[in-house]
Structure formats: structure tokens, C-alpha cells
Coordinates of N, CA and C in Angstrom, one line a residue:
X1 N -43.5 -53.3 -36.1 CA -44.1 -54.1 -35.0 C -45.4 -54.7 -35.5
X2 N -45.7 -56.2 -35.2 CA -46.7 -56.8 -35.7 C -48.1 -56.2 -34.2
X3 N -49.2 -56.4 -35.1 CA -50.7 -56.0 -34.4 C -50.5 -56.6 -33.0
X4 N -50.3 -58.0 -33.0 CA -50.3 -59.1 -31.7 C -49.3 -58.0 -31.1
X5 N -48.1 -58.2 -31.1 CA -47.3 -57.3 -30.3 C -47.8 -56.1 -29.6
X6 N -48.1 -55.3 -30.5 CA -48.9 -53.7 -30.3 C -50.1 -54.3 -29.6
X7 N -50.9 -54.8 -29.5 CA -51.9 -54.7 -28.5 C -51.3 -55.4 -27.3
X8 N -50.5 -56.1 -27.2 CA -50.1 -56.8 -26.1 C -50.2 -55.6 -25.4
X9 N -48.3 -54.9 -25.5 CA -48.3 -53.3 -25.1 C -49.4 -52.4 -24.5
X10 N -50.4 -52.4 -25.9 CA -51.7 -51.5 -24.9 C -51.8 -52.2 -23.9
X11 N -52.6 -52.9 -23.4 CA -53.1 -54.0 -22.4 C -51.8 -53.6 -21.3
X12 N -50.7 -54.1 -21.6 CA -49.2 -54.2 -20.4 C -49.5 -52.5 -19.4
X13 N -49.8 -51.8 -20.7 CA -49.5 -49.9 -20.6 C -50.8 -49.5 -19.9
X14 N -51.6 -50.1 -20.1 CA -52.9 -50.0 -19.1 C -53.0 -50.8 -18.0
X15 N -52.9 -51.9 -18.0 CA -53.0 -52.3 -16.9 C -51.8 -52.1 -15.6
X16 N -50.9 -51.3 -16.3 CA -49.8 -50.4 -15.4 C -50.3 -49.3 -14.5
X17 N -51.9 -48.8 -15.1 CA -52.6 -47.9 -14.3 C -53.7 -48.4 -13.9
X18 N -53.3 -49.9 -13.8 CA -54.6 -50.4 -12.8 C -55.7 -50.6 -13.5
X19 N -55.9 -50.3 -15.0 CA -57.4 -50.6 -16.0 C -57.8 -51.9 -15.1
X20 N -59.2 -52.2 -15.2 CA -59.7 -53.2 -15.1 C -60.5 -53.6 -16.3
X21 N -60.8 -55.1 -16.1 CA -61.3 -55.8 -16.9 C -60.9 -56.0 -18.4
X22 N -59.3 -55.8 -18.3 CA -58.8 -55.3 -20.0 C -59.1 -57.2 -20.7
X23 N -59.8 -56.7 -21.9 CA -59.5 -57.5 -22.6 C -59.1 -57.4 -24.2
X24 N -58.4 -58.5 -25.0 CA -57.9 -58.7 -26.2 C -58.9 -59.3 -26.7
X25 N -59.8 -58.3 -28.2 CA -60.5 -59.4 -29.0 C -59.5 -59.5 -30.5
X26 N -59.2 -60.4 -30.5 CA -59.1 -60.7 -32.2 C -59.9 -60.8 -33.2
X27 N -60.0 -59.8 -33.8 CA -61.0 -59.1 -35.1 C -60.6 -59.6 -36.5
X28 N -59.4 -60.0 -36.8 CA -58.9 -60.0 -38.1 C -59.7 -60.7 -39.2
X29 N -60.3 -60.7 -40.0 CA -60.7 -61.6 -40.6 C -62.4 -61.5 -40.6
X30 N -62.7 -60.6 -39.4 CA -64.5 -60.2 -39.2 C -64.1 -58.9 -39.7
X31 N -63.5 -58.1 -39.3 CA -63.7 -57.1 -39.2 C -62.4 -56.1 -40.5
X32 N -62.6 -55.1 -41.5 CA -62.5 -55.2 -42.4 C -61.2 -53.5 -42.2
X33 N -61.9 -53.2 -40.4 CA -61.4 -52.2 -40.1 C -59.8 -52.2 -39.5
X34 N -59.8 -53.5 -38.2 CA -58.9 -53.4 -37.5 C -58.4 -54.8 -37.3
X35 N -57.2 -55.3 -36.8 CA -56.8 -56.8 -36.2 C -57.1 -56.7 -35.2
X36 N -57.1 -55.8 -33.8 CA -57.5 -56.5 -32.7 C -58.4 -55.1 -32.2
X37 N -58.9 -55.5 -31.0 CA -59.9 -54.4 -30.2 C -59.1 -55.0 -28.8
X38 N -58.7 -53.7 -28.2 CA -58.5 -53.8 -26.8 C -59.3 -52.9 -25.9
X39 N -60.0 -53.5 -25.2 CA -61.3 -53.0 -24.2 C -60.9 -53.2 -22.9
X40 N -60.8 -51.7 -21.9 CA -60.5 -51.6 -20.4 C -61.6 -50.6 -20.3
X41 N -61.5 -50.8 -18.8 CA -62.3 -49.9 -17.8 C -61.6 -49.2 -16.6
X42 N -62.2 -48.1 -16.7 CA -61.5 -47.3 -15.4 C -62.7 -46.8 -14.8
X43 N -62.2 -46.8 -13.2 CA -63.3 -46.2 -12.4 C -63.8 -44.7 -12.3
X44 N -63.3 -44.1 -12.7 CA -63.2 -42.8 -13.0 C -62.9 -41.9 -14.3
X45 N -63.2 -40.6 -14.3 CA -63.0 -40.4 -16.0 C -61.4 -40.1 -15.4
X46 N -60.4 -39.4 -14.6 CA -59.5 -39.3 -14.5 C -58.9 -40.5 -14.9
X47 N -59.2 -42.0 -13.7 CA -58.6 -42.7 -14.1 C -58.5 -43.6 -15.9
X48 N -59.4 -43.2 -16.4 CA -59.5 -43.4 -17.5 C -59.0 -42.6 -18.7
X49 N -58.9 -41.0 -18.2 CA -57.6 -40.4 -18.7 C -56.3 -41.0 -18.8
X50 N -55.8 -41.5 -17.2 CA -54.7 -41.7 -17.4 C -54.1 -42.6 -17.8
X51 N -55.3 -44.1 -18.2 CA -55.1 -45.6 -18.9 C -54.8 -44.6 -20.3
X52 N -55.5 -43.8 -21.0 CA -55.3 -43.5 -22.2 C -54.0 -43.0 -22.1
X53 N -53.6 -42.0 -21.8 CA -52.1 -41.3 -21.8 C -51.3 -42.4 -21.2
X54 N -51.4 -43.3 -20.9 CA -50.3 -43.9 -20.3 C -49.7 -45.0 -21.8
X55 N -51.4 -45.4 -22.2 CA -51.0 -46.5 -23.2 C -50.5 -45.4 -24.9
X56 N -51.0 -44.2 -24.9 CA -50.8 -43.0 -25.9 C -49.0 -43.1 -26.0
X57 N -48.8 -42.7 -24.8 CA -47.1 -42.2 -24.5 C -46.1 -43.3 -24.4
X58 N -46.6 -44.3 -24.1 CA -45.7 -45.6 -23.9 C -45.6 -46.3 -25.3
X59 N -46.6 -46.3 -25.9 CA -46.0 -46.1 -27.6 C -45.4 -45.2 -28.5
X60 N -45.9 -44.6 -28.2 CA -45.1 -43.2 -28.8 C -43.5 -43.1 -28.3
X61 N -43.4 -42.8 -27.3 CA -41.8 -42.9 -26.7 C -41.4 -44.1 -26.6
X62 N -41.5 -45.1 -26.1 CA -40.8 -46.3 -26.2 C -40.6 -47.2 -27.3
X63 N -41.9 -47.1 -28.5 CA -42.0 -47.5 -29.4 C -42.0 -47.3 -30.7
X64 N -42.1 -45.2 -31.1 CA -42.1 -44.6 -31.9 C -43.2 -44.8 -32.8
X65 N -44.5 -45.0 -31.9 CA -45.9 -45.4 -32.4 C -47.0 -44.6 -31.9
X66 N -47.3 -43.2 -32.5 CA -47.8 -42.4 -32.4 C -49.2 -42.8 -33.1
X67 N -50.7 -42.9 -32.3 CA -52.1 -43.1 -32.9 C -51.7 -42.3 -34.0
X68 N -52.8 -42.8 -34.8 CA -53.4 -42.0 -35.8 C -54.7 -41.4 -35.6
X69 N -55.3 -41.6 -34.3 CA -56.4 -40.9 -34.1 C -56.5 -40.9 -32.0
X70 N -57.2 -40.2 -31.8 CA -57.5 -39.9 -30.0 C -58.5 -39.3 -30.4
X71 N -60.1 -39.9 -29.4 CA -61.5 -38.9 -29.0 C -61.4 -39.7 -27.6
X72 N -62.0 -38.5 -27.2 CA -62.6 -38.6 -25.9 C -61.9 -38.1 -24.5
X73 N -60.9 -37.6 -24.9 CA -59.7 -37.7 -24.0 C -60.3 -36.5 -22.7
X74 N -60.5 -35.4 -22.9 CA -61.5 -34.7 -22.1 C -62.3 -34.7 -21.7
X75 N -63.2 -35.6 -21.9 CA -64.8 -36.3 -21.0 C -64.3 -37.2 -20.2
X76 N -63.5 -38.1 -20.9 CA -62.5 -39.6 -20.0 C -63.9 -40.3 -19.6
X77 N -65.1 -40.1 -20.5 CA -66.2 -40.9 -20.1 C -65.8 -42.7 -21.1
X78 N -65.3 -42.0 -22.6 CA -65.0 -43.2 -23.2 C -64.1 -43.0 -24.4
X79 N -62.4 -43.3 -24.3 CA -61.8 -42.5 -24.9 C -61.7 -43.8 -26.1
X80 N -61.1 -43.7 -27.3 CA -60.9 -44.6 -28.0 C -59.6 -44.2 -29.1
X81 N -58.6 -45.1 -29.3 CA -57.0 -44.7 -29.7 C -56.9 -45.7 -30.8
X82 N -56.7 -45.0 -31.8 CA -56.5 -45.9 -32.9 C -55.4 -45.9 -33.6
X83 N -54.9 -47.1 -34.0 CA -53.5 -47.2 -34.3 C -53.3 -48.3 -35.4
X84 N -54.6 -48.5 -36.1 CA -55.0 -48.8 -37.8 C -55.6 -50.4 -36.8
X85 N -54.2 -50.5 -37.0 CA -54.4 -52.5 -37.1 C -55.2 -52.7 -35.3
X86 N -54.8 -51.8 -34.3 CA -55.0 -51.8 -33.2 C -56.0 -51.2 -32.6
X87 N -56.8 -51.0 -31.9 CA -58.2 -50.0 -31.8 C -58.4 -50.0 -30.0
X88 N -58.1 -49.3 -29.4 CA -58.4 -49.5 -28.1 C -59.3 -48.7 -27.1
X89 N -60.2 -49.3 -26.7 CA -61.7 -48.7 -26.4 C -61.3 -48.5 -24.4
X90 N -61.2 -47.2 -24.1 CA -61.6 -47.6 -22.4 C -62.5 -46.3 -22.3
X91 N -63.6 -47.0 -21.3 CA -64.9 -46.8 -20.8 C -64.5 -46.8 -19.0
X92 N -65.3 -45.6 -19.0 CA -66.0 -45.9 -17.1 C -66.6 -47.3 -17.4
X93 N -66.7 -47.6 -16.0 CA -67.4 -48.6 -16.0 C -68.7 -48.8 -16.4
X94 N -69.6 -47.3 -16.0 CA -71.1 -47.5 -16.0 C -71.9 -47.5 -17.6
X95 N -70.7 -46.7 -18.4 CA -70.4 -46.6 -20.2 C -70.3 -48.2 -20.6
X96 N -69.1 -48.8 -20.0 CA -69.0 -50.1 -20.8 C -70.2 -50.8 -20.7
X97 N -71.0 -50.9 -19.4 CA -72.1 -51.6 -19.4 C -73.3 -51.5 -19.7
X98 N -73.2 -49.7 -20.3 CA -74.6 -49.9 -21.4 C -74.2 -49.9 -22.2

């Protein structure tokens, strides 16, 4: 599966639980770590649990794309899921805006 593809997915798999304000940055070429950053917000740490597990499991099972990394997942203050080429950051709201 190419990066563009896989982040689409996150984004589709989050915004299936309602994330707001998801956005796609394209990194490739700045950044030495990842191809893209995908950044959502949930209003809640629950609901920000369940943007993470939603976009975690919908790769994994549908796609056979299990992260290579998960933090944050029990605060659900700001979880972040890494998947090399892919990086995806969701924040409460009041997190993303400091």
C-alpha cells in the first residue's frame, strides 16, 4: 500500500467517528522521518480513544497494517500512531491548540 493511500484510510477511519478538523500534511521531502502527518481532534479523551482504535483496527483488519508504534492511548489526551511512512496525531481539542 502506497503512504497517499494509507493516510487517506486514516482520515476515512477517523472521520467515521466523527474526528474533527482532520487534516493531511505532506511531509515527504521536509521531513526525513515520515511521508505524511495526519492531525484530528476529538472532543473528548473517550472520543479520541475511539478515533485512535477505530483508525488502529481498520488497518490492521481490513488492511493487514498493524502500527509499528501506539502512545497515549489511556490518557486519550493526545494519542499518536505510527505506521513509518504515516504518522497520525489526534488531540482533544484544548491539546491541539496549545
Amino acid at each position: 500500500m502506497q503512504s497517499k493511500e494509507r493516510v487517506v484510510l486514516c482520515a476515512a477511519y477517523a472521520l467515521e467517528k466523527k474526528a474533527i478538523n482532520v487534516r493531511i500534511l505532506k511531509v515527504e521531502g521536509l521531513s526525513s522521518v515520515t511521508d505524511y502527518l495526519l492531525i484530528a481532534s476529538g472532543r473528548s479523551d473517550r472520543q479520541v480513544q475511539a478515533v485512535a482504535e477505530a483508525v488502529r483496527l481498520g488497518l490492521k483488519k481490513n488492511h493487514d497494517t498493524p502500527p509499528l508504534a501506539v502512545e497515549g492511548m489511556q490518557e486519550g489526551r493526545w494519542v499518536l500512531i505510527d505506521y513509518g511512512d504515516v504518522v497520525v496525531h489526534i488531540f482533544q481539542e484544548p491539546v491541539r491548540e496549545f
